[in-house]
């Protein structure tokens, strides 16, 4: 079946530190991969996505590369800001685009 | 206005009461979903609907029911609320294409006392 495993948190970083949140997946066929961000008191917002192997999704300084050989989609940012404090979810959709599977979320706190 | 709107945003109810959470969307999407979020468990799928006449159970449907009143409206009901249904509930929509992402409402925080 399809599933997503992501790095457990919480993660606390100082401002301008490098961020990596690991995500691996299990899926049949060719899923699409997503990172969502949830700010306090809000719903999930799409941060970036990649739809085929070796695609790199990027947005707001965040990047993630679809690695089929390692079934991974790790989220990275070179220099985090206090405003990046949120919960980050890795997710995949199946080949049909009808079902979504989410990781458990990783809470990030960035301190000044 | 938000693309996906949930009402109410917050609700406190008593054990045994029936409660309905409502969701409406302006995306024109056929696919609609209800998820529940609990700390450490991520999002779990309760019910989903691919069109007005197509309703499907998700992984944790026990104790819940849904109604798809129109393409734009998808309601979740708790027939007899219990404390372990205290959670954050999200409605989402999707275009249903292979590369489509899900669009989420802002959530309903439900507390059952």
Short mmCIF file of C-alpha atoms in Angstrom, two decimals:
data_model
loop_
_atom_site.label_atom_id
_atom_site.label_comp_id
_atom_site.label_asym_id
_atom_site.label_seq_id
_atom_site.Cartn_x
_atom_site.Cartn_y
_atom_site.Cartn_z
CA UNK A 1 0.00 0.00 0.00
CA UNK A 2 0.86 3.68 -0.01
CA UNK A 3 2.40 5.39 3.00
CA UNK A 4 4.61 8.28 4.04
CA UNK A 5 7.17 8.31 6.84
CA UNK A 6 8.67 11.59 7.95
CA UNK A 7 11.16 12.69 10.52
CA UNK A 8 9.76 13.00 13.98
CA UNK A 9 9.95 16.32 15.71
CA UNK A 10 9.91 18.67 17.27
CA UNK A 11 12.82 20.44 15.61
CA UNK A 12 14.26 23.63 17.08
CA UNK A 13 16.74 25.71 15.10
CA UNK A 14 18.35 29.08 15.41
CA UNK A 15 17.57 31.69 12.81
CA UNK A 16 19.71 31.31 9.64
CA UNK A 17 20.42 27.63 10.35
CA UNK A 18 20.10 24.95 7.65
CA UNK A 19 16.96 22.85 7.71
CA UNK A 20 16.42 19.28 6.60
CA UNK A 21 13.23 17.33 7.25
CA UNK A 22 13.43 13.76 6.01
CA UNK A 23 10.57 12.09 4.20
CA UNK A 24 10.41 8.64 2.64
CA UNK A 25 7.49 6.99 0.93
CA UNK A 26 6.09 3.67 -0.17
CA UNK A 27 3.91 3.68 -3.23
CA UNK A 28 2.92 1.66 -6.25
CA UNK A 29 3.36 3.22 -9.64
CA UNK A 30 4.21 6.89 -10.00
CA UNK A 31 2.87 9.04 -7.19
CA UNK A 32 3.04 12.80 -6.95
CA UNK A 33 4.80 14.16 -3.87
CA UNK A 34 3.98 17.21 -1.79
CA UNK A 35 5.09 19.25 1.17
CA UNK A 36 2.39 21.12 3.06
CA UNK A 37 2.87 23.70 5.80
CA UNK A 38 0.49 24.42 8.66
CA UNK A 39 0.88 27.68 10.54
CA UNK A 40 -0.69 27.97 14.00
CA UNK A 41 -4.47 28.10 13.84
CA UNK A 42 -4.61 27.56 10.11
CA UNK A 43 -5.23 24.81 7.61
CA UNK A 44 -2.63 23.09 5.50
CA UNK A 45 -1.18 25.05 2.60
CA UNK A 46 0.76 23.60 -0.28
CA UNK A 47 4.42 24.53 0.03
CA UNK A 48 5.81 22.70 -3.00
CA UNK A 49 5.28 19.62 -5.11
CA UNK A 50 7.01 17.33 -7.57
CA UNK A 51 5.23 15.07 -9.98
CA UNK A 52 7.91 12.81 -11.46
CA UNK A 53 11.31 11.35 -10.65
CA UNK A 54 14.17 13.88 -10.38
CA UNK A 55 11.78 16.83 -10.34
CA UNK A 56 12.70 19.53 -7.85
CA UNK A 57 9.92 21.49 -6.21
CA UNK A 58 10.77 24.87 -4.73
CA UNK A 59 9.01 27.76 -3.05
CA UNK A 60 9.92 30.47 -0.51
CA UNK A 61 13.50 29.18 -0.30
CA UNK A 62 12.40 25.61 0.41
CA UNK A 63 13.36 22.78 -1.93
CA UNK A 64 12.72 19.07 -2.24
CA UNK A 65 13.79 16.60 -4.94
CA UNK A 66 11.76 13.54 -5.96
CA UNK A 67 14.21 10.64 -5.62
CA UNK A 68 12.69 7.45 -6.93
CA UNK A 69 15.80 5.33 -6.31
CA UNK A 70 15.73 6.12 -2.58
CA UNK A 71 11.95 6.74 -2.40
CA UNK A 72 12.62 10.03 -0.67
CA UNK A 73 11.45 13.65 -0.82
CA UNK A 74 13.47 15.50 1.82
CA UNK A 75 12.64 19.14 2.54
CA UNK A 76 15.55 21.60 2.77
CA UNK A 77 16.07 25.29 3.35
CA UNK A 78 19.41 27.00 3.52
CA UNK A 79 18.59 29.68 6.06
CA UNK A 80 15.46 29.48 8.18
CA UNK A 81 13.61 32.45 9.61
CA UNK A 82 11.42 32.84 12.66
CA UNK A 83 8.44 33.08 10.32
CA UNK A 84 9.13 29.50 9.12
CA UNK A 85 7.99 28.15 12.49
CA UNK A 86 5.14 25.77 11.62
CA UNK A 87 4.24 22.12 11.20
CA UNK A 88 5.39 20.52 7.93
CA UNK A 89 3.66 17.54 6.34
CA UNK A 90 5.01 15.31 3.62
CA UNK A 91 2.32 13.75 1.44
CA UNK A 92 1.78 11.74 -1.70
CA UNK A 93 -1.10 11.23 -4.05
CA UNK A 94 -1.63 7.99 -5.88
CA UNK A 95 -1.44 7.62 -9.63
CA UNK A 96 -5.10 8.43 -10.06
CA UNK A 97 -4.82 11.63 -8.06
CA UNK A 98 -7.83 10.57 -6.01
CA UNK A 99 -6.20 9.63 -2.71
CA UNK A 100 -3.72 11.44 -0.51
CA UNK A 101 -1.47 9.97 2.15
CA UNK A 102 0.12 12.16 4.80
CA UNK A 103 3.05 11.82 7.15
CA UNK A 104 2.59 12.55 10.83
CA UNK A 105 3.98 16.07 10.57
CA UNK A 106 7.16 17.69 11.88
CA UNK A 107 6.95 20.71 14.13
CA UNK A 108 9.62 23.33 13.48
CA UNK A 109 10.42 26.18 15.85
CA UNK A 110 12.95 28.79 14.80
CA UNK A 111 14.39 30.94 17.57
CA UNK A 112 15.97 34.38 17.02
CA UNK B 1 -13.18 34.62 0.43
CA UNK B 2 -11.45 31.34 1.08
CA UNK B 3 -11.69 28.62 -1.57
CA UNK B 4 -12.67 26.04 1.07
CA UNK B 5 -14.75 27.25 3.99
CA UNK B 6 -15.53 25.31 7.11
CA UNK B 7 -18.10 26.17 9.75
CA UNK B 8 -17.99 26.40 12.66
CA UNK B 9 -14.31 27.15 13.39
CA UNK B 10 -14.61 26.12 16.98
CA UNK B 11 -17.23 24.08 18.79
CA UNK B 12 -17.65 22.64 22.24
CA UNK B 13 -20.34 20.01 22.61
CA UNK B 14 -21.47 17.52 25.20
CA UNK B 15 -21.12 13.77 25.07
CA UNK B 16 -24.05 12.16 23.28
CA UNK B 17 -25.03 15.22 21.26
CA UNK B 18 -25.32 15.18 17.50
CA UNK B 19 -23.18 17.73 15.72
CA UNK B 20 -22.66 18.68 12.09
CA UNK B 21 -19.57 20.25 10.58
CA UNK B 22 -20.05 21.95 7.26
CA UNK B 23 -17.75 22.50 4.32
CA UNK B 24 -18.26 24.47 1.14
CA UNK B 25 -15.90 25.11 -1.74
CA UNK B 26 -15.65 27.45 -4.69
CA UNK B 27 -12.94 25.50 -6.55
CA UNK B 28 -15.43 23.62 -8.70
CA UNK B 29 -13.80 20.34 -7.65
CA UNK B 30 -15.60 17.01 -7.63
CA UNK B 31 -13.35 15.40 -5.01
CA UNK B 32 -13.99 16.31 -1.37
CA UNK B 33 -12.50 14.82 1.78
CA UNK B 34 -12.86 14.95 5.55
CA UNK B 35 -9.77 14.41 7.68
CA UNK B 36 -9.13 14.36 11.36
CA UNK B 37 -5.87 15.65 12.86
CA UNK B 38 -4.57 14.45 16.20
CA UNK B 39 -1.16 15.25 17.69
CA UNK B 40 1.43 12.70 16.63
CA UNK B 41 -0.97 10.94 14.26
CA UNK B 42 -1.02 13.34 11.36
CA UNK B 43 -4.12 13.44 9.17
CA UNK B 44 -6.44 10.48 8.98
CA UNK B 45 -9.14 10.13 6.36
CA UNK B 46 -12.70 9.85 7.64
CA UNK B 47 -14.80 9.97 4.44
CA UNK B 48 -14.36 11.04 0.86
CA UNK B 49 -16.61 11.77 -2.06
CA UNK B 50 -15.81 11.80 -5.77
CA UNK B 51 -19.13 13.28 -6.77
CA UNK B 52 -22.60 13.90 -5.34
CA UNK B 53 -23.62 10.25 -5.70
CA UNK B 54 -20.31 8.71 -4.67
CA UNK B 55 -19.50 8.52 -0.94
CA UNK B 56 -16.76 6.32 0.48
CA UNK B 57 -15.51 5.41 3.92
CA UNK B 58 -11.98 6.25 4.91
CA UNK B 59 -9.79 4.58 7.49
CA UNK B 60 -11.64 5.91 10.57
CA UNK B 61 -15.31 6.27 9.58
CA UNK B 62 -16.87 4.63 12.65
CA UNK B 63 -18.97 7.13 14.60
CA UNK B 64 -19.19 9.54 11.66
CA UNK B 65 -21.51 10.05 8.71
CA UNK B 66 -21.43 12.46 5.76
CA UNK B 67 -23.73 14.10 3.30
CA UNK B 68 -22.84 15.53 -0.10
CA UNK B 69 -25.63 18.01 -0.64
CA UNK B 70 -24.19 19.47 -3.83
CA UNK B 71 -20.91 19.52 -5.69
CA UNK B 72 -19.81 22.40 -3.49
CA UNK B 73 -21.03 21.14 -0.10
CA UNK B 74 -19.90 18.21 2.02
CA UNK B 75 -21.00 17.87 5.64
CA UNK B 76 -19.65 15.65 8.40
CA UNK B 77 -21.86 14.52 11.25
CA UNK B 78 -21.10 12.97 14.58
CA UNK B 79 -24.28 11.12 15.47
CA UNK B 80 -23.51 10.80 19.18
CA UNK B 81 -20.33 12.63 20.10
CA UNK B 82 -17.83 11.06 22.46
CA UNK B 83 -14.74 12.62 24.10
CA UNK B 84 -12.23 10.75 21.93
CA UNK B 85 -13.68 12.54 18.92
CA UNK B 86 -12.11 15.73 20.27
CA UNK B 87 -9.79 16.77 17.45
CA UNK B 88 -9.11 19.22 14.66
CA UNK B 89 -11.18 18.43 11.57
CA UNK B 90 -10.27 19.46 8.04
CA UNK B 91 -12.20 19.47 4.83
CA UNK B 92 -10.24 19.31 1.59
CA UNK B 93 -10.92 19.30 -2.14
CA UNK B 94 -8.98 18.16 -5.15
CA UNK B 95 -9.27 18.36 -8.89
CA UNK B 96 -8.82 14.60 -9.17
CA UNK B 97 -6.09 14.76 -11.80
CA UNK B 98 -2.86 12.87 -11.35
CA UNK B 99 -0.83 15.91 -10.34
CA UNK B 100 -3.55 17.75 -8.43
CA UNK B 101 -2.88 18.93 -4.94
CA UNK B 102 -5.41 19.04 -2.13
CA UNK B 103 -6.83 22.37 -0.98
CA UNK B 104 -7.73 22.62 2.70
CA UNK B 105 -10.16 24.59 4.77
CA UNK B 106 -9.01 26.33 7.93
CA UNK B 107 -10.26 23.56 10.16
CA UNK B 108 -12.85 23.06 12.87
CA UNK B 109 -11.61 22.55 16.40
CA UNK B 110 -14.12 20.28 18.10
CA UNK B 111 -14.12 19.57 21.81
CA UNK B 112 -16.45 16.95 23.27
CA UNK B 113 -16.90 17.25 27.03
#
